[in-house]
Amino acid sequence: MRFTPEEVRELVSELDSSQSIIFDYTSDTTKVNNFTQWGLKDSFPWIFGIFSAYEPESEIRGFYSLTNERIKLAKADKACKGVVLWPELSHGDPLITEYLAVNSWENDTPEIDDFLNKYCSDRYSDSYAQVMTKLWQDFMPIIELVAWSMEDNAAQTGNPIFTYVAGRADFNVNKLNGYKIRLGDRLKYTEQASDILLRMAEINPDDEQLKRDLFDIARTIISRYLDAAILKAQILYFDRSDSLKVIMDSAVSLMRLLADLLSAHSDYSLYDSLLKLQSVTDTNPNFEITLKRNSECMYCRSFIYENAQYLYLPELIALFNEVKTSIEENREINRERLNEEYGKIRDSYFALPLSVIESQKQQVNFSEICKNAAEIISKIPII
């Protein structure tokens, strides 16, 4: 599946540059296997690409300090024919979309703070441009905690919380060091993350664009620290630490808040998508089940309200209940029993019509969600 740099160079040497073009769709990766190692400079046509994916990882992320340096190389290379962004969702990361759009046309590559100044002045009203500029600048270190291949030995360092709860939170002692690597510096920024959430709680959006961006930032921070809490739980499990129950309870609370957040915006609603589809075309009577099954598969689990409320949250509770029981009974985690419980949760979800889920949705308040999440994140044990 993956060529080595040497193999790519060999391939390039055999291709006709007048008939071929190389597309590096992970040009922003830190891994050594990228356009900088393929012998393309000024000689073989190629395209600079960013893969804004996977689908479960559609929050705001990216190692922008590195990406900025890479795109400077592309601009200086006369063989580079353009740029491509490859997102997997229509509502993914708004920042990378604008970043790449700007840098596709401008000869100069502004520093990230300068880019954010322009981004916010173009995007928001005069009332909020300065407020949002400072917020985005403070948010940038948290954005950069997750990016493609920040370590050369990793395919990518993602934020796969929705696949974790379906089985990847494996509490495996042989992966203990891996959990620590993935956790990285996230707990270093808990105070900063909490502060950003509290500041957003005081903003009264004056247009839909600002509202959408606030939701994107909130879901990124909450999911980033939900992911951190699950990783931390796996680390603490082997020490039988007194903090383990606290961190698991924090994770459940953050998942519940994330579900509440997603419930308050139609972009994250399967039911809304179904209604929009039905408004323009006939659909199979069983299509709702197909839609659910597509959205809950391991690859496609994402920021979806119905999934978060009726799959991710009960699955996480079931996982942690089994972890607690295994400690009390001094035994291994019973994966067979856990998988049976996951199956029951899925069956219940599939049996519940989306229209019923919609009718049971509770009114939530964005500011309160941010305040509650800030309090939980600020209390996540650092040690």
mmCIF file of C-alpha atoms in Angstrom:
data_model
loop_
_atom_site.group_PDB
_atom_site.id
_atom_site.type_symbol
_atom_site.label_atom_id
_atom_site.label_comp_id
_atom_site.label_asym_id
_atom_site.label_seq_id
_atom_site.Cartn_x
_atom_site.Cartn_y
_atom_site.Cartn_z
ATOM 1 C CA MET A 1 0.000 0.000 0.000
ATOM 2 C CA ARG A 2 2.803 2.419 0.858
ATOM 3 C CA PHE A 3 5.831 2.984 -1.339
ATOM 4 C CA THR A 4 9.187 3.893 0.154
ATOM 5 C CA PRO A 5 10.887 7.124 -0.993
ATOM 6 C CA GLU A 6 13.326 5.013 -2.984
ATOM 7 C CA GLU A 7 10.496 3.205 -4.743
ATOM 8 C CA VAL A 8 8.774 6.461 -5.613
ATOM 9 C CA ARG A 9 12.004 7.879 -7.040
ATOM 10 C CA GLU A 10 12.402 4.720 -9.124
ATOM 11 C CA LEU A 11 8.817 5.058 -10.352
ATOM 12 C CA VAL A 12 9.366 8.720 -11.270
ATOM 13 C CA SER A 13 12.458 7.810 -13.249
ATOM 14 C CA GLU A 14 10.356 5.456 -15.387
ATOM 15 C CA LEU A 15 7.469 7.880 -16.017
ATOM 16 C CA ASP A 16 7.111 10.314 -18.905
ATOM 17 C CA SER A 17 6.843 13.777 -17.357
ATOM 18 C CA SER A 18 4.850 14.998 -20.356
ATOM 19 C CA GLN A 19 2.193 12.350 -19.750
ATOM 20 C CA SER A 20 2.194 11.974 -15.968
ATOM 21 C CA ILE A 21 1.698 13.978 -12.808
ATOM 22 C CA ILE A 22 2.369 12.994 -9.197
ATOM 23 C CA PHE A 23 -0.293 13.781 -6.605
ATOM 24 C CA ASP A 24 1.053 13.901 -3.057
ATOM 25 C CA TYR A 25 -2.189 14.088 -1.097
ATOM 26 C CA THR A 26 -0.424 14.199 2.296
ATOM 27 C CA SER A 27 2.066 16.949 1.540
ATOM 28 C CA ASP A 28 1.640 18.360 5.053
ATOM 29 C CA THR A 29 2.707 15.142 6.795
ATOM 30 C CA THR A 30 5.898 14.967 8.834
ATOM 31 C CA LYS A 31 6.668 11.467 7.613
ATOM 32 C CA VAL A 32 9.779 11.275 5.472
ATOM 33 C CA ASN A 33 7.858 9.778 2.580
ATOM 34 C CA ASN A 34 6.565 12.877 0.806
ATOM 35 C CA PHE A 35 7.311 15.192 -2.109
ATOM 36 C CA THR A 36 10.506 16.474 -0.485
ATOM 37 C CA GLN A 37 12.063 13.000 -0.890
ATOM 38 C CA TRP A 38 10.913 12.030 -4.372
ATOM 39 C CA GLY A 39 13.278 13.960 -6.624
ATOM 40 C CA LEU A 40 10.492 16.068 -8.138
ATOM 41 C CA LYS A 41 11.807 19.582 -7.546
ATOM 42 C CA ASP A 42 11.734 21.762 -10.669
ATOM 43 C CA SER A 43 11.711 18.702 -12.899
ATOM 44 C CA PHE A 44 8.637 16.475 -12.590
ATOM 45 C CA PRO A 45 5.056 17.830 -12.433
ATOM 46 C CA TRP A 46 3.289 17.259 -9.138
ATOM 47 C CA ILE A 47 0.395 18.555 -7.007
ATOM 48 C CA PHE A 48 0.527 19.656 -3.381
ATOM 49 C CA GLY A 49 -2.323 17.987 -1.479
ATOM 50 C CA ILE A 50 -3.786 17.876 2.020
ATOM 51 C CA PHE A 51 -5.949 14.945 3.058
ATOM 52 C CA SER A 52 -8.397 16.520 5.508
ATOM 53 C CA ALA A 53 -9.654 13.239 6.892
ATOM 54 C CA TYR A 54 -10.450 10.571 8.141
ATOM 55 C CA GLU A 55 -14.195 10.906 8.402
ATOM 56 C CA PRO A 56 -14.243 10.210 12.173
ATOM 57 C CA GLU A 57 -11.607 12.919 12.542
ATOM 58 C CA SER A 58 -13.250 15.933 10.965
ATOM 59 C CA GLU A 59 -12.585 18.383 13.755
ATOM 60 C CA ILE A 60 -10.175 21.340 13.437
ATOM 61 C CA ARG A 61 -6.584 20.118 13.436
ATOM 62 C CA GLY A 62 -3.292 20.386 11.638
ATOM 63 C CA PHE A 63 0.381 20.999 12.237
ATOM 64 C CA TYR A 64 0.257 24.475 10.671
ATOM 65 C CA SER A 65 3.825 25.488 11.491
ATOM 66 C CA LEU A 66 5.040 22.556 9.392
ATOM 67 C CA THR A 67 2.380 22.978 6.696
ATOM 68 C CA ASN A 68 3.441 26.596 6.260
ATOM 69 C CA GLU A 69 7.024 25.526 5.578
ATOM 70 C CA ARG A 70 5.928 22.803 3.158
ATOM 71 C CA ILE A 71 3.709 25.092 1.126
ATOM 72 C CA LYS A 72 6.571 27.579 0.803
ATOM 73 C CA LEU A 73 8.594 24.799 -0.833
ATOM 74 C CA ALA A 74 5.726 24.067 -3.201
ATOM 75 C CA LYS A 75 5.375 27.711 -4.219
ATOM 76 C CA ALA A 76 9.098 27.924 -4.957
ATOM 77 C CA ASP A 77 9.013 24.761 -7.092
ATOM 78 C CA LYS A 78 8.283 25.491 -10.744
ATOM 79 C CA ALA A 79 7.195 21.868 -11.269
ATOM 80 C CA CYS A 80 4.356 22.156 -8.728
ATOM 81 C CA LYS A 81 1.148 22.550 -10.737
ATOM 82 C CA GLY A 82 -1.340 23.380 -8.006
ATOM 83 C CA VAL A 83 -2.948 22.364 -4.737
ATOM 84 C CA VAL A 84 -5.776 20.005 -3.807
ATOM 85 C CA LEU A 85 -7.740 19.667 -0.582
ATOM 86 C CA TRP A 86 -9.273 16.215 -0.068
ATOM 87 C CA PRO A 87 -11.898 16.436 2.702
ATOM 88 C CA GLU A 88 -14.155 13.506 3.503
ATOM 89 C CA LEU A 89 -17.075 15.519 4.850
ATOM 90 C CA SER A 90 -18.930 18.580 3.632
ATOM 91 C CA HIS A 91 -18.775 20.024 7.143
ATOM 92 C CA GLY A 92 -15.236 19.342 8.210
ATOM 93 C CA ASP A 93 -12.441 21.707 9.144
ATOM 94 C CA PRO A 94 -13.228 25.318 8.114
ATOM 95 C CA LEU A 95 -9.746 26.617 8.872
ATOM 96 C CA ILE A 96 -7.803 24.371 6.510
ATOM 97 C CA THR A 97 -10.243 25.163 3.701
ATOM 98 C CA GLU A 98 -9.591 28.894 3.940
ATOM 99 C CA TYR A 99 -5.887 28.424 4.645
ATOM 100 C CA LEU A 100 -5.346 26.432 1.477
ATOM 101 C CA ALA A 101 -7.577 28.728 -0.578
ATOM 102 C CA VAL A 102 -5.480 31.744 0.427
ATOM 103 C CA ASN A 103 -2.184 29.987 -0.142
ATOM 104 C CA SER A 104 -3.273 28.635 -3.514
ATOM 105 C CA TRP A 105 -3.273 32.146 -4.984
ATOM 106 C CA GLU A 106 -0.881 34.268 -2.962
ATOM 107 C CA ASN A 107 2.828 34.260 -3.764
ATOM 108 C CA ASP A 108 3.732 35.052 -0.181
ATOM 109 C CA THR A 109 3.005 32.684 2.679
ATOM 110 C CA PRO A 110 1.927 34.670 5.753
ATOM 111 C CA GLU A 111 2.858 33.508 9.223
ATOM 112 C CA ILE A 112 0.007 31.759 10.993
ATOM 113 C CA ASP A 113 -0.871 34.691 13.260
ATOM 114 C CA ASP A 114 -0.974 36.989 10.229
ATOM 115 C CA PHE A 115 -3.164 34.516 8.385
ATOM 116 C CA LEU A 116 -5.536 34.348 11.367
ATOM 117 C CA ASN A 117 -5.761 38.156 11.450
ATOM 118 C CA LYS A 118 -6.920 38.191 7.834
ATOM 119 C CA TYR A 119 -9.105 35.120 8.290
ATOM 120 C CA CYS A 120 -11.039 36.761 11.119
ATOM 121 C CA SER A 121 -11.256 40.236 9.596
ATOM 122 C CA ASP A 122 -12.709 38.722 6.416
ATOM 123 C CA ARG A 123 -14.981 36.282 8.194
ATOM 124 C CA TYR A 124 -16.569 38.153 11.077
ATOM 125 C CA SER A 125 -18.342 41.426 11.726
ATOM 126 C CA ASP A 126 -16.422 44.371 13.175
ATOM 127 C CA SER A 127 -18.004 43.575 16.526
ATOM 128 C CA TYR A 128 -16.313 40.179 16.742
ATOM 129 C CA ALA A 129 -13.247 40.269 14.463
ATOM 130 C CA GLN A 130 -10.743 41.135 17.206
ATOM 131 C CA VAL A 131 -12.393 38.851 19.767
ATOM 132 C CA MET A 132 -12.286 35.905 17.386
ATOM 133 C CA THR A 133 -8.733 36.655 16.237
ATOM 134 C CA LYS A 134 -7.462 36.361 19.807
ATOM 135 C CA LEU A 135 -9.584 33.268 20.364
ATOM 136 C CA TRP A 136 -8.257 31.508 17.238
ATOM 137 C CA GLN A 137 -4.674 32.442 18.118
ATOM 138 C CA ASP A 138 -5.062 30.964 21.599
ATOM 139 C CA PHE A 139 -6.780 27.942 20.083
ATOM 140 C CA MET A 140 -3.941 27.207 17.630
ATOM 141 C CA PRO A 141 -1.748 25.173 20.066
ATOM 142 C CA ILE A 142 -4.773 22.936 20.741
ATOM 143 C CA ILE A 143 -5.416 22.598 17.007
ATOM 144 C CA GLU A 144 -1.821 21.492 16.516
ATOM 145 C CA LEU A 145 -2.070 18.743 19.147
ATOM 146 C CA VAL A 146 -3.610 16.534 16.437
ATOM 147 C CA ALA A 147 -2.324 16.287 12.882
ATOM 148 C CA TRP A 148 -1.307 13.792 10.260
ATOM 149 C CA SER A 149 1.935 12.007 11.180
ATOM 150 C CA MET A 150 3.395 14.351 13.741
ATOM 151 C CA GLU A 151 5.709 11.443 14.549
ATOM 152 C CA ASP A 152 7.691 9.721 11.803
ATOM 153 C CA ASN A 153 6.789 6.293 13.191
ATOM 154 C CA ALA A 154 3.025 6.835 13.088
ATOM 155 C CA ALA A 155 0.639 6.655 10.156
ATOM 156 C CA GLN A 156 -1.169 9.587 11.756
ATOM 157 C CA THR A 157 -1.907 10.905 15.204
ATOM 158 C CA GLY A 158 -5.635 11.291 15.158
ATOM 159 C CA ASN A 159 -8.580 11.848 17.432
ATOM 160 C CA PRO A 160 -10.511 8.583 16.931
ATOM 161 C CA ILE A 161 -12.778 8.774 19.948
ATOM 162 C CA PHE A 162 -15.797 7.378 18.134
ATOM 163 C CA THR A 163 -13.909 4.264 17.079
ATOM 164 C CA TYR A 164 -12.287 3.942 20.497
ATOM 165 C CA VAL A 165 -15.576 3.282 22.192
ATOM 166 C CA ALA A 166 -16.440 0.631 19.620
ATOM 167 C CA GLY A 167 -13.445 -1.473 20.531
ATOM 168 C CA ARG A 168 -10.180 0.375 20.107
ATOM 169 C CA ALA A 169 -9.977 1.368 23.759
ATOM 170 C CA ASP A 170 -8.431 -2.002 24.413
ATOM 171 C CA PHE A 171 -6.643 -1.429 27.762
ATOM 172 C CA ASN A 172 -3.691 -3.476 26.495
ATOM 173 C CA VAL A 173 -0.553 -3.366 28.633
ATOM 174 C CA ASN A 174 1.588 -3.942 25.539
ATOM 175 C CA LYS A 175 0.268 -0.657 24.104
ATOM 176 C CA LEU A 176 0.859 1.394 27.240
ATOM 177 C CA ASN A 177 3.686 3.396 25.696
ATOM 178 C CA GLY A 178 1.559 3.999 22.628
ATOM 179 C CA TYR A 179 -1.214 5.464 24.788
ATOM 180 C CA LYS A 180 1.307 7.841 26.331
ATOM 181 C CA ILE A 181 2.622 8.892 22.922
ATOM 182 C CA ARG A 182 -0.882 9.584 21.644
ATOM 183 C CA LEU A 183 -1.776 11.540 24.767
ATOM 184 C CA GLY A 184 1.246 13.751 24.131
ATOM 185 C CA ASP A 185 0.956 17.308 25.412
ATOM 186 C CA ARG A 186 -2.834 17.474 25.540
ATOM 187 C CA LEU A 187 -3.033 17.775 29.318
ATOM 188 C CA LYS A 188 -0.554 20.659 29.175
ATOM 189 C CA TYR A 189 -3.301 22.817 27.638
ATOM 190 C CA THR A 190 -6.294 21.973 29.841
ATOM 191 C CA GLU A 191 -6.342 25.437 31.412
ATOM 192 C CA GLN A 192 -6.103 27.116 28.004
ATOM 193 C CA ALA A 193 -8.853 24.890 26.582
ATOM 194 C CA SER A 194 -11.133 25.669 29.518
ATOM 195 C CA ASP A 195 -10.487 29.399 29.148
ATOM 196 C CA ILE A 196 -11.417 29.344 25.456
ATOM 197 C CA LEU A 197 -14.681 27.529 26.227
ATOM 198 C CA LEU A 198 -15.563 30.068 28.916
ATOM 199 C CA ARG A 199 -14.866 32.950 26.532
ATOM 200 C CA MET A 200 -17.054 31.359 23.859
ATOM 201 C CA ALA A 201 -19.848 30.989 26.401
ATOM 202 C CA GLU A 202 -20.027 34.791 26.576
ATOM 203 C CA ILE A 203 -20.327 35.318 22.808
ATOM 204 C CA ASN A 204 -23.763 35.977 21.349
ATOM 205 C CA PRO A 205 -23.373 35.138 17.624
ATOM 206 C CA ASP A 206 -24.576 37.842 15.263
ATOM 207 C CA ASP A 207 -24.682 35.593 12.199
ATOM 208 C CA GLU A 208 -24.834 31.930 11.199
ATOM 209 C CA GLN A 209 -21.161 31.804 10.189
ATOM 210 C CA LEU A 210 -19.956 32.828 13.633
ATOM 211 C CA LYS A 211 -22.378 30.399 15.279
ATOM 212 C CA ARG A 212 -21.100 27.554 13.115
ATOM 213 C CA ASP A 213 -17.473 28.388 13.920
ATOM 214 C CA LEU A 214 -18.196 28.447 17.644
ATOM 215 C CA PHE A 215 -19.722 24.983 17.343
ATOM 216 C CA ASP A 216 -16.668 23.771 15.394
ATOM 217 C CA ILE A 217 -14.252 25.087 18.004
ATOM 218 C CA ALA A 218 -16.340 23.692 20.873
ATOM 219 C CA ARG A 219 -16.665 20.220 19.345
ATOM 220 C CA THR A 220 -12.920 20.188 18.654
ATOM 221 C CA ILE A 221 -11.965 21.062 22.222
ATOM 222 C CA ILE A 222 -14.500 18.738 23.843
ATOM 223 C CA SER A 223 -13.552 15.829 21.583
ATOM 224 C CA ARG A 224 -9.831 16.520 22.033
ATOM 225 C CA TYR A 225 -10.149 16.167 25.793
ATOM 226 C CA LEU A 226 -12.633 13.331 25.638
ATOM 227 C CA ASP A 227 -9.975 11.524 23.613
ATOM 228 C CA ALA A 228 -7.362 12.530 26.190
ATOM 229 C CA ALA A 229 -9.524 11.227 29.036
ATOM 230 C CA ILE A 230 -9.988 7.836 27.339
ATOM 231 C CA LEU A 231 -6.239 7.566 26.735
ATOM 232 C CA LYS A 232 -5.504 8.608 30.306
ATOM 233 C CA ALA A 233 -7.952 5.998 31.606
ATOM 234 C CA GLN A 234 -6.085 3.287 29.715
ATOM 235 C CA ILE A 235 -2.804 4.462 31.262
ATOM 236 C CA LEU A 236 -4.199 4.650 34.799
ATOM 237 C CA TYR A 237 -5.891 1.241 34.511
ATOM 238 C CA PHE A 238 -2.625 -0.633 34.910
ATOM 239 C CA ASP A 239 -1.666 1.300 38.054
ATOM 240 C CA ARG A 240 -5.118 0.756 39.596
ATOM 241 C CA SER A 241 -4.870 4.466 40.308
ATOM 242 C CA ASP A 242 -7.435 6.208 42.505
ATOM 243 C CA SER A 243 -7.794 8.726 39.672
ATOM 244 C CA LEU A 244 -9.115 6.103 37.254
ATOM 245 C CA LYS A 245 -12.772 6.408 38.283
ATOM 246 C CA VAL A 246 -12.507 10.210 38.169
ATOM 247 C CA ILE A 247 -11.090 10.207 34.646
ATOM 248 C CA MET A 248 -13.691 7.698 33.388
ATOM 249 C CA ASP A 249 -16.503 9.776 34.881
ATOM 250 C CA SER A 250 -14.987 12.863 33.206
ATOM 251 C CA ALA A 251 -14.947 11.078 29.862
ATOM 252 C CA VAL A 252 -18.612 10.063 30.167
ATOM 253 C CA SER A 253 -19.587 13.616 31.125
ATOM 254 C CA LEU A 254 -17.698 15.037 28.137
ATOM 255 C CA MET A 255 -19.351 12.538 25.791
ATOM 256 C CA ARG A 256 -22.748 13.543 27.155
ATOM 257 C CA LEU A 257 -21.928 17.223 26.599
ATOM 258 C CA LEU A 258 -20.671 16.484 23.093
ATOM 259 C CA ALA A 259 -23.964 14.767 22.282
ATOM 260 C CA ASP A 260 -25.836 17.798 23.641
ATOM 261 C CA LEU A 261 -23.708 20.132 21.539
ATOM 262 C CA LEU A 262 -24.302 18.141 18.347
ATOM 263 C CA SER A 263 -28.039 18.082 19.034
ATOM 264 C CA ALA A 264 -28.180 21.868 18.778
ATOM 265 C CA HIS A 265 -27.021 22.208 15.160
ATOM 266 C CA SER A 266 -28.692 20.640 12.131
ATOM 267 C CA ASP A 267 -25.345 20.003 10.404
ATOM 268 C CA TYR A 268 -24.816 17.072 12.775
ATOM 269 C CA SER A 269 -28.258 15.530 12.376
ATOM 270 C CA LEU A 270 -28.919 12.332 10.429
ATOM 271 C CA TYR A 271 -32.617 13.123 10.547
ATOM 272 C CA ASP A 272 -32.081 16.514 8.969
ATOM 273 C CA SER A 273 -30.019 14.888 6.200
ATOM 274 C CA LEU A 274 -32.755 12.321 5.619
ATOM 275 C CA LEU A 275 -35.455 14.985 5.364
ATOM 276 C CA LYS A 276 -33.399 17.048 2.930
ATOM 277 C CA LEU A 277 -32.826 14.001 0.755
ATOM 278 C CA GLN A 278 -36.509 13.083 0.821
ATOM 279 C CA SER A 279 -37.426 16.630 -0.194
ATOM 280 C CA VAL A 280 -35.640 16.278 -3.532
ATOM 281 C CA THR A 281 -36.037 12.597 -4.442
ATOM 282 C CA ASP A 282 -37.867 9.391 -3.634
ATOM 283 C CA THR A 283 -36.065 7.178 -1.140
ATOM 284 C CA ASN A 284 -36.302 3.510 -0.353
ATOM 285 C CA PRO A 285 -38.544 2.859 2.694
ATOM 286 C CA ASN A 286 -35.584 1.116 4.349
ATOM 287 C CA PHE A 287 -33.095 3.851 3.552
ATOM 288 C CA GLU A 288 -33.108 5.148 7.116
ATOM 289 C CA ILE A 289 -31.565 1.868 8.280
ATOM 290 C CA THR A 290 -28.967 2.095 5.506
ATOM 291 C CA LEU A 291 -28.142 5.629 6.580
ATOM 292 C CA LYS A 292 -27.720 4.539 10.191
ATOM 293 C CA ARG A 293 -25.567 1.549 9.272
ATOM 294 C CA ASN A 294 -23.322 3.662 7.066
ATOM 295 C CA SER A 295 -22.898 6.270 9.766
ATOM 296 C CA GLU A 296 -22.107 3.797 12.555
ATOM 297 C CA CYS A 297 -19.521 1.672 10.757
ATOM 298 C CA MET A 298 -15.974 1.875 12.098
ATOM 299 C CA TYR A 299 -14.754 4.149 9.308
ATOM 300 C CA CYS A 300 -17.683 6.577 9.192
ATOM 301 C CA ARG A 301 -18.339 7.219 12.871
ATOM 302 C CA SER A 302 -18.191 10.964 13.174
ATOM 303 C CA PHE A 303 -19.768 14.032 14.759
ATOM 304 C CA ILE A 304 -23.360 12.832 14.402
ATOM 305 C CA TYR A 305 -25.908 13.677 17.082
ATOM 306 C CA GLU A 306 -27.962 10.484 16.871
ATOM 307 C CA ASN A 307 -24.827 8.344 17.009
ATOM 308 C CA ALA A 308 -23.380 10.321 19.899
ATOM 309 C CA GLN A 309 -26.535 10.086 21.989
ATOM 310 C CA TYR A 310 -27.633 6.526 21.210
ATOM 311 C CA LEU A 311 -24.366 4.743 20.350
ATOM 312 C CA TYR A 312 -21.195 6.467 21.532
ATOM 313 C CA LEU A 313 -22.482 7.466 24.971
ATOM 314 C CA PRO A 314 -24.054 4.114 25.981
ATOM 315 C CA GLU A 315 -21.073 2.252 24.498
ATOM 316 C CA LEU A 316 -18.658 4.332 26.555
ATOM 317 C CA ILE A 317 -20.715 3.755 29.695
ATOM 318 C CA ALA A 318 -20.776 -0.002 28.973
ATOM 319 C CA LEU A 319 -17.015 -0.030 28.400
ATOM 320 C CA PHE A 320 -16.222 1.745 31.660
ATOM 321 C CA ASN A 321 -18.713 -0.360 33.631
ATOM 322 C CA GLU A 322 -16.894 -3.460 32.431
ATOM 323 C CA VAL A 323 -13.532 -1.899 33.316
ATOM 324 C CA LYS A 324 -14.763 -1.123 36.840
ATOM 325 C CA THR A 325 -16.189 -4.627 37.256
ATOM 326 C CA SER A 326 -12.974 -6.237 36.032
ATOM 327 C CA ILE A 327 -11.045 -4.345 38.708
ATOM 328 C CA GLU A 328 -13.521 -5.244 41.441
ATOM 329 C CA GLU A 329 -13.399 -8.932 40.451
ATOM 330 C CA ASN A 330 -9.639 -8.877 39.797
ATOM 331 C CA ARG A 331 -9.922 -10.277 36.275
ATOM 332 C CA GLU A 332 -9.328 -9.328 32.669
ATOM 333 C CA ILE A 333 -11.806 -7.181 30.758
ATOM 334 C CA ASN A 334 -14.418 -9.533 29.298
ATOM 335 C CA ARG A 335 -14.468 -8.558 25.635
ATOM 336 C CA GLU A 336 -17.074 -11.147 24.710
ATOM 337 C CA ARG A 337 -19.531 -9.772 27.252
ATOM 338 C CA LEU A 338 -18.710 -6.207 26.166
ATOM 339 C CA ASN A 339 -19.287 -7.001 22.491
ATOM 340 C CA GLU A 340 -22.651 -8.525 23.376
ATOM 341 C CA GLU A 341 -23.581 -5.303 25.168
ATOM 342 C CA TYR A 342 -22.451 -3.252 22.163
ATOM 343 C CA GLY A 343 -24.675 -5.416 19.967
ATOM 344 C CA LYS A 344 -27.710 -4.729 22.155
ATOM 345 C CA ILE A 345 -26.988 -0.988 22.029
ATOM 346 C CA ARG A 346 -26.806 -1.046 18.228
ATOM 347 C CA ASP A 347 -29.997 -3.091 17.959
ATOM 348 C CA SER A 348 -31.848 -0.597 20.150
ATOM 349 C CA TYR A 349 -30.545 2.294 18.075
ATOM 350 C CA PHE A 350 -31.563 0.724 14.775
ATOM 351 C CA ALA A 351 -35.042 -0.024 16.147
ATOM 352 C CA LEU A 352 -35.625 3.591 17.143
ATOM 353 C CA PRO A 353 -36.853 5.748 14.229
ATOM 354 C CA LEU A 354 -34.961 8.975 13.605
ATOM 355 C CA SER A 355 -38.263 10.865 13.830
ATOM 356 C CA VAL A 356 -38.761 9.540 17.364
ATOM 357 C CA ILE A 357 -35.201 10.487 18.299
ATOM 358 C CA GLU A 358 -35.885 13.976 16.990
ATOM 359 C CA SER A 359 -39.101 14.263 19.001
ATOM 360 C CA GLN A 360 -37.259 13.264 22.191
ATOM 361 C CA LYS A 361 -34.485 15.813 21.712
ATOM 362 C CA GLN A 362 -34.092 18.145 24.686
ATOM 363 C CA GLN A 363 -33.476 21.888 24.497
ATOM 364 C CA VAL A 364 -29.857 22.680 25.299
ATOM 365 C CA ASN A 365 -27.908 25.890 25.796
ATOM 366 C CA PHE A 366 -24.586 26.409 24.008
ATOM 367 C CA SER A 367 -23.172 28.656 26.724
ATOM 368 C CA GLU A 368 -23.999 26.168 29.474
ATOM 369 C CA ILE A 369 -22.433 23.323 27.494
ATOM 370 C CA CYS A 370 -19.213 25.343 27.140
ATOM 371 C CA LYS A 371 -19.158 26.263 30.833
ATOM 372 C CA ASN A 372 -19.761 22.684 31.965
ATOM 373 C CA ALA A 373 -17.141 21.309 29.574
ATOM 374 C CA ALA A 374 -14.634 23.923 30.763
ATOM 375 C CA GLU A 375 -15.137 22.861 34.376
ATOM 376 C CA ILE A 376 -14.677 19.163 33.575
ATOM 377 C CA ILE A 377 -11.591 19.708 31.413
ATOM 378 C CA SER A 378 -9.978 21.932 34.038
ATOM 379 C CA LYS A 379 -10.258 19.100 36.580
ATOM 380 C CA ILE A 380 -8.807 16.304 34.422
ATOM 381 C CA PRO A 381 -5.895 14.884 36.456
ATOM 382 C CA ILE A 382 -2.584 15.876 34.848
ATOM 383 C CA ILE A 383 -0.487 13.316 36.719
#
